[in-house]
Short mmCIF file of C-alpha atoms in Angstrom, two decimals:
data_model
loop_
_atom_site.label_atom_id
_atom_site.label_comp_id
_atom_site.label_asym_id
_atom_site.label_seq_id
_atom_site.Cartn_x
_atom_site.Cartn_y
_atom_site.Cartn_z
CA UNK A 184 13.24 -18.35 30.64
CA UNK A 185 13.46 -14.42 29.81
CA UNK A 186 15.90 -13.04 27.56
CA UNK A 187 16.65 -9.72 28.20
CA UNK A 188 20.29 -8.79 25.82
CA UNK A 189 20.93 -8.41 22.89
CA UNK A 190 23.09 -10.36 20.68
CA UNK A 191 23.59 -11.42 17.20
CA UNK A 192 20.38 -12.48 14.97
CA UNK A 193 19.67 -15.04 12.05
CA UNK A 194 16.75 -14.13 9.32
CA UNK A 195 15.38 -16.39 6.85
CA UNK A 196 13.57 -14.93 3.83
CA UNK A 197 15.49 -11.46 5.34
CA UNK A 198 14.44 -9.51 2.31
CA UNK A 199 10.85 -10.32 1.74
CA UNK A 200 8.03 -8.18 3.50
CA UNK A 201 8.79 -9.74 7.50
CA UNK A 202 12.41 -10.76 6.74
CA UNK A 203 12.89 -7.11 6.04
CA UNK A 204 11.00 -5.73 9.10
CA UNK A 205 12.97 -7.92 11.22
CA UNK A 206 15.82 -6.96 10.29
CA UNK A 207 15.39 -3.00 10.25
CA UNK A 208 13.59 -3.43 13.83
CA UNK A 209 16.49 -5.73 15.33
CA UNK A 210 19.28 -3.47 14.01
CA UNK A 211 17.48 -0.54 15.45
CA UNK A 212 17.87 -2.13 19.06
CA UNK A 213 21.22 -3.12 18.37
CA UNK A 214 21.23 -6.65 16.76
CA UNK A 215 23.82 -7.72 14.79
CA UNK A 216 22.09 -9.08 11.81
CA UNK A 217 22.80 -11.95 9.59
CA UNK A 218 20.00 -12.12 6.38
CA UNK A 219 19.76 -15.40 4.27
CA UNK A 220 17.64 -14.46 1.06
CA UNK A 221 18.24 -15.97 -2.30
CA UNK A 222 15.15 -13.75 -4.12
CA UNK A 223 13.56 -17.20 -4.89
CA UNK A 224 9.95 -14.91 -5.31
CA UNK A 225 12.14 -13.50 -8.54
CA UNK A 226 11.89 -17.47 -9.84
CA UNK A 227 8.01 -17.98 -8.18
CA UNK A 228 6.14 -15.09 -9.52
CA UNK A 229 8.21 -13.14 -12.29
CA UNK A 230 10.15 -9.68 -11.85
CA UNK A 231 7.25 -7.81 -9.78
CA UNK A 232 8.22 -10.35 -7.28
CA UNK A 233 11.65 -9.82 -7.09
CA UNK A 234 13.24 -8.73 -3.73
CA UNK A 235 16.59 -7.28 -5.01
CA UNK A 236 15.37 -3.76 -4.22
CA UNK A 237 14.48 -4.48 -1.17
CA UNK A 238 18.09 -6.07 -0.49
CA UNK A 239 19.69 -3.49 -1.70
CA UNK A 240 17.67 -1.07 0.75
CA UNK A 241 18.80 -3.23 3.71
CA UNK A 242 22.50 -3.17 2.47
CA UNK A 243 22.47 0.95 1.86
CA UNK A 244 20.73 1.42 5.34
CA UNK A 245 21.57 -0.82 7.69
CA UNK A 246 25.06 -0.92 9.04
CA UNK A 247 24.43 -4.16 11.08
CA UNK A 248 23.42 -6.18 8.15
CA UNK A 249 25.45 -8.93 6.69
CA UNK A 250 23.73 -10.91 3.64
CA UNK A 251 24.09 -14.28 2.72
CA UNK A 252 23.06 -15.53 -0.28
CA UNK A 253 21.45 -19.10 0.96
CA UNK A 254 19.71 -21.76 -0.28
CA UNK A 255 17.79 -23.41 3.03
CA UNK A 256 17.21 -26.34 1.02
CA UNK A 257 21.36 -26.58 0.74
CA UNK A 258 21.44 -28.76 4.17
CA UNK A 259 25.32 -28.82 4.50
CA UNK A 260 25.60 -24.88 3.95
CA UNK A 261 22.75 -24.32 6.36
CA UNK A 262 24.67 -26.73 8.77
CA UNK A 263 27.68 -24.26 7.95
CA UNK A 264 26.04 -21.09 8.24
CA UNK A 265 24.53 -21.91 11.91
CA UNK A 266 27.98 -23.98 12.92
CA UNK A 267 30.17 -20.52 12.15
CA UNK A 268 27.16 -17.83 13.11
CA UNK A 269 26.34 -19.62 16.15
CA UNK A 270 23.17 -16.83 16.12
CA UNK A 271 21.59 -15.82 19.69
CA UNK A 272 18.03 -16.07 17.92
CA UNK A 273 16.60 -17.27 14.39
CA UNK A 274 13.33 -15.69 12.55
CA UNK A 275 12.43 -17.81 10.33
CA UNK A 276 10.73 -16.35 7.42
CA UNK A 277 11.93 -18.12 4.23
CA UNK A 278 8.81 -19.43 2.37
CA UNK A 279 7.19 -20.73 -1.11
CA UNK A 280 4.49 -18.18 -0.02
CA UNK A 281 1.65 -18.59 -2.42
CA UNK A 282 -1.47 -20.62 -1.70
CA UNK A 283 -2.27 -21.57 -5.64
CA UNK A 284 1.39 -21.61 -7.29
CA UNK A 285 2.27 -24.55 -4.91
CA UNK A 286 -0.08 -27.14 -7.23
CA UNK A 287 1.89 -26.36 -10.67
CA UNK A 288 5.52 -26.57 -8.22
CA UNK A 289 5.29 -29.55 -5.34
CA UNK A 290 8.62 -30.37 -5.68
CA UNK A 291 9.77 -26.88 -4.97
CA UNK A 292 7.26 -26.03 -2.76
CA UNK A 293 7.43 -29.11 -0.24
CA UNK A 294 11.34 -28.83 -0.33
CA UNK A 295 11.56 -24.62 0.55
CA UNK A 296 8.75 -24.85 2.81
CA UNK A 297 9.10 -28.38 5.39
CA UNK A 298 12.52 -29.36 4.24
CA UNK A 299 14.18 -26.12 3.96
CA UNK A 300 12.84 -25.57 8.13
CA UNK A 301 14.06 -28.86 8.77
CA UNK A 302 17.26 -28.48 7.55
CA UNK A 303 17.37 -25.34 10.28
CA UNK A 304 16.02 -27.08 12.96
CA UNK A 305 18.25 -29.47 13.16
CA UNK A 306 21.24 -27.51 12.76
CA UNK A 307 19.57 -24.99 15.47
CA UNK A 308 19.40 -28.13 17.68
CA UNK A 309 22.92 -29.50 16.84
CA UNK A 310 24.88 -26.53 17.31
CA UNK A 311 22.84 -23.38 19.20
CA UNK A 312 19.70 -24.76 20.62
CA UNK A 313 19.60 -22.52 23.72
CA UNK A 314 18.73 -19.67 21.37
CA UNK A 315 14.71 -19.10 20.26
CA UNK A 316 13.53 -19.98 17.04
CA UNK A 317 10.62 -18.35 15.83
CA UNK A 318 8.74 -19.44 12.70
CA UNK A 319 5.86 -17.95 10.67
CA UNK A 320 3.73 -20.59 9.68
CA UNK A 321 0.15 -19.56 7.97
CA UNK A 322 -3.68 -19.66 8.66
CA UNK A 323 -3.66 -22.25 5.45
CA UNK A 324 -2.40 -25.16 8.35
CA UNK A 325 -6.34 -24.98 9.05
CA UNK A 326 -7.36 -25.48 4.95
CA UNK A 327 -10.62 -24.74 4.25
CA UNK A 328 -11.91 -25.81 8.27
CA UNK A 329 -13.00 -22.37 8.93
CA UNK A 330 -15.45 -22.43 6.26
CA UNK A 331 -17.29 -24.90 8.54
CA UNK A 332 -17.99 -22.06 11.39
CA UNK A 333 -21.35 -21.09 11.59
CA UNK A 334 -21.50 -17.65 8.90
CA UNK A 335 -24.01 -14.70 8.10
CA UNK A 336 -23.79 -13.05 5.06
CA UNK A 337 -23.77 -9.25 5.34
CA UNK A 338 -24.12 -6.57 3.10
CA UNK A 339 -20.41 -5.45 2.33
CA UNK A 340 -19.12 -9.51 4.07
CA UNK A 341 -19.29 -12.63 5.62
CA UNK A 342 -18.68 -12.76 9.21
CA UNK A 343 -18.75 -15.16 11.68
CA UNK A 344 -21.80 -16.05 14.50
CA UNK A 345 -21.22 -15.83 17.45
CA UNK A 346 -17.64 -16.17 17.15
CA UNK A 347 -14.72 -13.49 17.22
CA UNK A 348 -12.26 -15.35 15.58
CA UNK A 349 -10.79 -18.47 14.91
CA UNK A 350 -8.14 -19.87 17.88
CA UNK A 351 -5.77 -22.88 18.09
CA UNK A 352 -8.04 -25.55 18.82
CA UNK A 353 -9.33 -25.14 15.08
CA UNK A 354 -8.80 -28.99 14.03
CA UNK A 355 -5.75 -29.75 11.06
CA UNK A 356 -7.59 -33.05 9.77
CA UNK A 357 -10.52 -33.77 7.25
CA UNK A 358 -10.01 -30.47 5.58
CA UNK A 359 -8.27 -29.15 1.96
CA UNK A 360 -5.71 -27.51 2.66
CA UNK A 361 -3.63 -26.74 -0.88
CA UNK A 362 -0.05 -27.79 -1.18
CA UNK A 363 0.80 -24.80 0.36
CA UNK A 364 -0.84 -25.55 3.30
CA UNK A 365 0.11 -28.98 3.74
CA UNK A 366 4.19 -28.37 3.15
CA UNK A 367 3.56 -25.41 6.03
CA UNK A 368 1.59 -27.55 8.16
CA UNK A 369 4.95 -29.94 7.70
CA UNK A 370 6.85 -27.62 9.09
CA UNK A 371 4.66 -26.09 11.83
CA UNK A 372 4.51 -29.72 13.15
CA UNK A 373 8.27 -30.11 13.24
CA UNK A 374 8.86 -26.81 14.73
CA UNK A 375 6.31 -27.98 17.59
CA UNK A 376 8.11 -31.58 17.76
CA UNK A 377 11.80 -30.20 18.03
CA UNK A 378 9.94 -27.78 20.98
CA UNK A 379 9.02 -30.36 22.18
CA UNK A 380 11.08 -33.65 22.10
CA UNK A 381 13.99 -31.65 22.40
CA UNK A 382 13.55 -29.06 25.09
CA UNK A 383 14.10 -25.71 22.14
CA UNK A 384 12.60 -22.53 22.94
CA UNK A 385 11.11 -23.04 19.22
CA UNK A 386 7.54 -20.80 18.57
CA UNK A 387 5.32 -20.98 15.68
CA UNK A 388 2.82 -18.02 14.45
CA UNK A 389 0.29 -19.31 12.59
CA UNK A 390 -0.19 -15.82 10.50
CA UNK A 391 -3.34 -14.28 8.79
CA UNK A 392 -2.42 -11.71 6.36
CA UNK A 393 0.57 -10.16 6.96
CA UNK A 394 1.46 -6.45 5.25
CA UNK A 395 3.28 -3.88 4.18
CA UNK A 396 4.59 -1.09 1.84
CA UNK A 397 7.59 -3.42 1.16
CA UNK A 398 5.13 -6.42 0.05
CA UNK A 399 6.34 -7.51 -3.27
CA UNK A 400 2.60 -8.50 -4.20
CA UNK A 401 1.60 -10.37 -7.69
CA UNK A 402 -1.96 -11.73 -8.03
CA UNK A 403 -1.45 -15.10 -6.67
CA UNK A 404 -0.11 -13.32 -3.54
CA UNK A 405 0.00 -10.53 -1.35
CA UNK A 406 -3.83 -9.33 -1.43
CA UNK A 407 -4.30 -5.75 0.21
CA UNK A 408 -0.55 -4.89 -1.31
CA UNK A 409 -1.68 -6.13 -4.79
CA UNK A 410 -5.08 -4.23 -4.91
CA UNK A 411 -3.69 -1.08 -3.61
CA UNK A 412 -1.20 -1.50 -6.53
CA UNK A 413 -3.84 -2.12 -9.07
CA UNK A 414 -5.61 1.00 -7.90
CA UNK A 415 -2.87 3.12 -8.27
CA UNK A 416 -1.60 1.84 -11.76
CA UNK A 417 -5.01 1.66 -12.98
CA UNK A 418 -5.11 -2.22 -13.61
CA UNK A 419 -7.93 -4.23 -13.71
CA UNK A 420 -8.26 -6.36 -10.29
CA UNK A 421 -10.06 -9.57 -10.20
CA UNK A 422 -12.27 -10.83 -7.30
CA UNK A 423 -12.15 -14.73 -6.97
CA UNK A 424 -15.88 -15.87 -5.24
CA UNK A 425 -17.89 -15.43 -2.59
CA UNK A 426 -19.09 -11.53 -4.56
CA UNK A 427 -16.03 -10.23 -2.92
CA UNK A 428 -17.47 -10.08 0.50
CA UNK A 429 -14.54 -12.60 1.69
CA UNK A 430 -12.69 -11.68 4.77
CA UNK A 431 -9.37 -11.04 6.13
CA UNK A 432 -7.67 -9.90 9.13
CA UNK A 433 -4.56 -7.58 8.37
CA UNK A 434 -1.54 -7.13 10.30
CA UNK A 435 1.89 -4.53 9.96
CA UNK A 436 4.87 -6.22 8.90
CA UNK A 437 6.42 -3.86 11.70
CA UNK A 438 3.83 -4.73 14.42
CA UNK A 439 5.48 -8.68 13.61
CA UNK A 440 8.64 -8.00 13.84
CA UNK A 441 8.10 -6.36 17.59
CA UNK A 442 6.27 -9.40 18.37
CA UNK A 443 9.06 -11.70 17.26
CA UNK A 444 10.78 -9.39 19.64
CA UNK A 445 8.46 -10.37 22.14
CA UNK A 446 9.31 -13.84 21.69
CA UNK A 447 12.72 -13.64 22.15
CA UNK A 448 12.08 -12.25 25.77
CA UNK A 449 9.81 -14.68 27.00
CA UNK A 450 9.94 -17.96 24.71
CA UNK A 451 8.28 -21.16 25.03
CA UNK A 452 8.53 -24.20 23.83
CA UNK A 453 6.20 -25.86 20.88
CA UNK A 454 3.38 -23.11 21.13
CA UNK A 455 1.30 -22.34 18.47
CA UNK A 456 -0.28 -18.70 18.03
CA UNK A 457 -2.70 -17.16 15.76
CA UNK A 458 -1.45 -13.80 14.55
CA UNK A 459 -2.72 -11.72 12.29
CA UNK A 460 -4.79 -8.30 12.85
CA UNK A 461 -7.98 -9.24 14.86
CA UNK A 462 -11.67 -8.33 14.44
CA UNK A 463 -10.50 -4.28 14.74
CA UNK A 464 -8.60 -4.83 11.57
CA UNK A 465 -10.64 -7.14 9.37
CA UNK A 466 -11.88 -6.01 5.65
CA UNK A 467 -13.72 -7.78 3.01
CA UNK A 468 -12.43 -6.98 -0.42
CA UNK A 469 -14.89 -5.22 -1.38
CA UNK A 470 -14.95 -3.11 2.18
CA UNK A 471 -10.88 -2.46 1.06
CA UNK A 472 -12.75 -0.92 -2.42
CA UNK A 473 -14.66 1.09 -0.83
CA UNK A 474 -11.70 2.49 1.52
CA UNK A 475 -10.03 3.10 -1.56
CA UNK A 476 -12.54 4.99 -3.19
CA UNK A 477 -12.50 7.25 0.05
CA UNK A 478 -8.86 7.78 -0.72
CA UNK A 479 -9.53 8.99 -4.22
CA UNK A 480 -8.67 5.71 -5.83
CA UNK A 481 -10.94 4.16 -7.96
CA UNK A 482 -10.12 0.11 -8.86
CA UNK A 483 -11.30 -1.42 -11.94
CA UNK A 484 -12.99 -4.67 -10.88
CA UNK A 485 -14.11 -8.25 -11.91
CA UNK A 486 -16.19 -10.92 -10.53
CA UNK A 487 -15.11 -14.33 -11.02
CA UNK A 488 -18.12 -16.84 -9.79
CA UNK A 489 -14.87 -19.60 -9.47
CA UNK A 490 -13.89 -18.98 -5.86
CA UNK A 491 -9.15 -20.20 -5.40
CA UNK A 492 -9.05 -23.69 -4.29
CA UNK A 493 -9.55 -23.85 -0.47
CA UNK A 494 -9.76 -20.31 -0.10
CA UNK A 495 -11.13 -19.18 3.35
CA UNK A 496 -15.29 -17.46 3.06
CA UNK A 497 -14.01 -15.20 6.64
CA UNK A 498 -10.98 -15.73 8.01
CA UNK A 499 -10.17 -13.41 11.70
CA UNK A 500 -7.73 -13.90 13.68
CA UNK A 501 -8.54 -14.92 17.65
CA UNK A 502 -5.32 -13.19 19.21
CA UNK A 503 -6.15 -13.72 23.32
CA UNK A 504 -3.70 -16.21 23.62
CA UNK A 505 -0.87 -14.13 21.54
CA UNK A 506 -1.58 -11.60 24.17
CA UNK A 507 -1.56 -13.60 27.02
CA UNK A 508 1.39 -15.19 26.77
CA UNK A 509 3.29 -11.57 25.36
CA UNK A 510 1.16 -8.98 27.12
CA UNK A 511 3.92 -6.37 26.01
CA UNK A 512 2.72 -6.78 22.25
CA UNK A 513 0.53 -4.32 21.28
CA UNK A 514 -0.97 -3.76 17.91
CA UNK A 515 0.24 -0.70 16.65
CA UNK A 516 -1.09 -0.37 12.89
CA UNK A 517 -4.93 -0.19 12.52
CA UNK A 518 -6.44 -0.47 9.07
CA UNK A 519 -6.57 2.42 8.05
CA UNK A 520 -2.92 3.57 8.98
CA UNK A 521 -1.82 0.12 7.33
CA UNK A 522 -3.86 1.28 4.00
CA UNK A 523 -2.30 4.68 3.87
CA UNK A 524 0.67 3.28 4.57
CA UNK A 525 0.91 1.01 1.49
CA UNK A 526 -0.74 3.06 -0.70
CA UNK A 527 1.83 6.11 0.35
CA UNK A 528 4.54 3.90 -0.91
CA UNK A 529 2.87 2.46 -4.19
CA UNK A 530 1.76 6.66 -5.04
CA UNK A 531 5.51 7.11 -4.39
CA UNK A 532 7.16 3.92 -6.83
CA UNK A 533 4.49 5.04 -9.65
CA UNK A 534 5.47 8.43 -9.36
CA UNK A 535 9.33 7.42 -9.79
CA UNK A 536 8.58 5.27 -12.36
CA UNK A 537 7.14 7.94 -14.50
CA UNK A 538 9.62 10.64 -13.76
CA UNK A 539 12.14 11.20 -16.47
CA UNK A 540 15.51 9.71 -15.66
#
C-alpha cells in the first residue's frame, strides 16, 4: 500500500528529542499534529531532563500543534484520545528511555514502555487500524548478544571482524538484556504480532543512538548530547569500561523523523529495522574526545574499570535493509555536522544562562 496525502498525525513522547522532530518535520509538510507528552523524563532523571522547554518551543512555533497532556499508561484516555482523533498515522515515541534507571523503577518502566504501547495498539486496531503505526524500539532488544561478534581492539576502539554491522537476524534469547531492554523487547514483539495477526501497517525501528541539539541528556542517558554538554560546562565526564574505546553509531533526530516519513508512504506490516547512523557515522568515546578537542573543547575525563550492566563493547548499525525497503531515505547528518550541531546549541544555552537577565 503507498500513502501519498497528508492528513492528521498522532506523536507519543512529542516533546522529547524524536517526538519533537516529528512533529516540526510533519507540520512543515502540512500535518496536522496532535502531541501526547506528560514530561515523565522531569520524574526519571531530575530537572536537566525536563522537556517543558522543549514543549513550549513546539507550542510558540508550530501553528499545527495541539498538545495533550497524556498518560499512555491511562488505557481508557488513550482509548479516548484515538476514538475522537481518529489520527491518519501514529509515531510512537513515548519511552522510559534509560538502559540503567529501569533496575531501581520496574514497575514504571515495564508499564510506560510494553503496557503503555499496548494500550495504543489496541486502540489503533479498534478504532483506526488502516493508518501506520510506527514505533521506535532500541538496539537493547539484542542485550548484550553483540558482544558475542567476533572483535579487534584498535587503538582509539573496538570494531567488529569482518562484519559491518549488526542486522535483524541478531538472535533476542540467551542474552542480558537490562529491564530496559526486556520491557522494549515487550513491546517490539507486540508491535510485530498486531502487524501481523491483525493485518496493521505497524513498523518497528530498532534504533542505535539517536541525537540531537534538543536531547535532554543526563548521565544515565543521552551519550554524545551529555558529553558535548560536559565539555562545554566544564564538568567532569565519566567513561564506564572497555578504556572508552566502546562504540556507537549516531543518527539526526531530523534524519528519523524523514524516515518515519518514509514509512508512512510505503508501510509494511510487522518489519523490524535497524536504524541508527551506520559504519560512516560510528565514534568511540574517546574518538568523540578527540573531535572535541579539535573543536576547542577540552572534557575533563574519568575511567571507571566497572563497565553499565549489559552495555554493548561496539555496537553499528547494519542499515541495507532500512534502505531497501525505503530507498528514498537518505542519511542526511554525518558526524561531524551532527557534533557541531549539538554543540552549537549547548555553546548557545550556556551562553544564555550566563547572560544577565
Amino acid at each position: 500500500m503507498l500513502h501519498s496525502s497528508v492528513g492528521k498525525a498522532l506523536v507519543t513522547g512529542s516533546a522529547g528529542l524524536i517526538g519533537s522532530a516529528c512533529v516540526r518535520t510533519l507540520a512543515s509538510e502540512d500535518w496536522d499534529v496532535i502531541g501526547l507528552d506528560n514530561d515523565m523524563r522531569h520524574r526519571f532523571f531530575g530537572p536537566e531532563a525536563s522537556t517543558a522547554p522543549v514543549l513550549r518551543s513546539l507550542l510558540r512555533d508550530v501553528p499545527r500543534y495541539r498538545h495533550r497532556d497524556v498518560d499512555i499508561r491511562d488505557r481508557q484516555l488513550v482509548r479516548d484520545v484515538i476514538a475522537a482523533e481518529r489520527p491518519d498515522f501514529v509515531i510512537h515515541t513515548a519511552a522510559q528511555p534509560s538502559h540503567d534507571k529501569a533496575a531501581s523503577i520496574p514497575y514504571d518502566d515495564f508499564d510506560v514502555n510494553a503496557g503503555g504501547t499496548l494500550n495504543l495498539l489496541v486502540a489503533m486496531r479498534d478504532y483506526c487500524r488502516a493508518s501506520p503505526f510506527a514505533f521506535l524500539s532500541t538496539n537493547k532488544v539484542y542485550g548484550d548478544r553483540p558482544n558475542t561478534l567476533p572483535i579487534v581492539e584498535l587503538e582509539t576502539r573496538y570494531d567488529y571482524v569482518g562484519l559491518d554491522g549488526v542486522d535483524e537476524s541478531m538472535p533476542i534469547d540467551n542474552t542480558l538484556h537490562s529491564l530496559f531492554g526486556a520491557s522494549k523487547l515487550a513491546a517490539d514483539i507486540l508491535c510485530q504480532e498486531f502487524g501481523r495477526y491483525f493485518d496493521m501497517p505497524v513498523g518497528v525501528f530498532r534504533a542505535g543512538c539517536l541525537t540531537g541539539p534538543q536531547h535532554a541528556a543526563v548521565e544515565l542517558h543521552g551519550y554524545l548530547a551529555y558529553i558535548v554538554n560536559c565539555a562545554v560546562r566544564g564538568t567532569p565526564y565519566t567513561i564506564y569500561g572497555y578504556k572508552g574505546k566502546q562504540v556507537r553509531d549516531q543518527l539526526h533526530s531530523l534524519d528519523v523523523a524523514q524516515l518515519m516519513l518514509e514509512f508512512y508512504r510505503r508501510p509494511r506490516r510487522g518489519e523490524v529495522y535497524n536504524i541508527g547512523g551506520g559504519r560512516a557515522n560510528s565514534t568511540s568515546i574517546l574518538e568523540t574526545i578527540s573531535m572535541l578537542e579539535d573543536m576547542g573543547l577540552g572534557v575533563r575525563y574519568e575511567v571507571s574499570d566497572a563497565a553499565r550492566i549489559g552495555d554493548h563493547i561496539c555496537y553499528i548499525s547494519d542499515l541495507r535493509k532500512v534502505w531497501d525497503h525505503f530507498p528514498g531515505w537518505h542519511i542526511t547528518y554525518d558526524l561531524r555536522r551532527i557534533v557541531f550541531d549539538i554543540v552549537d546549541n549547548a555553546l548557545q544555552q550556556q551562553n544564555a544562562s550566563l547572560s544577565p537577565s
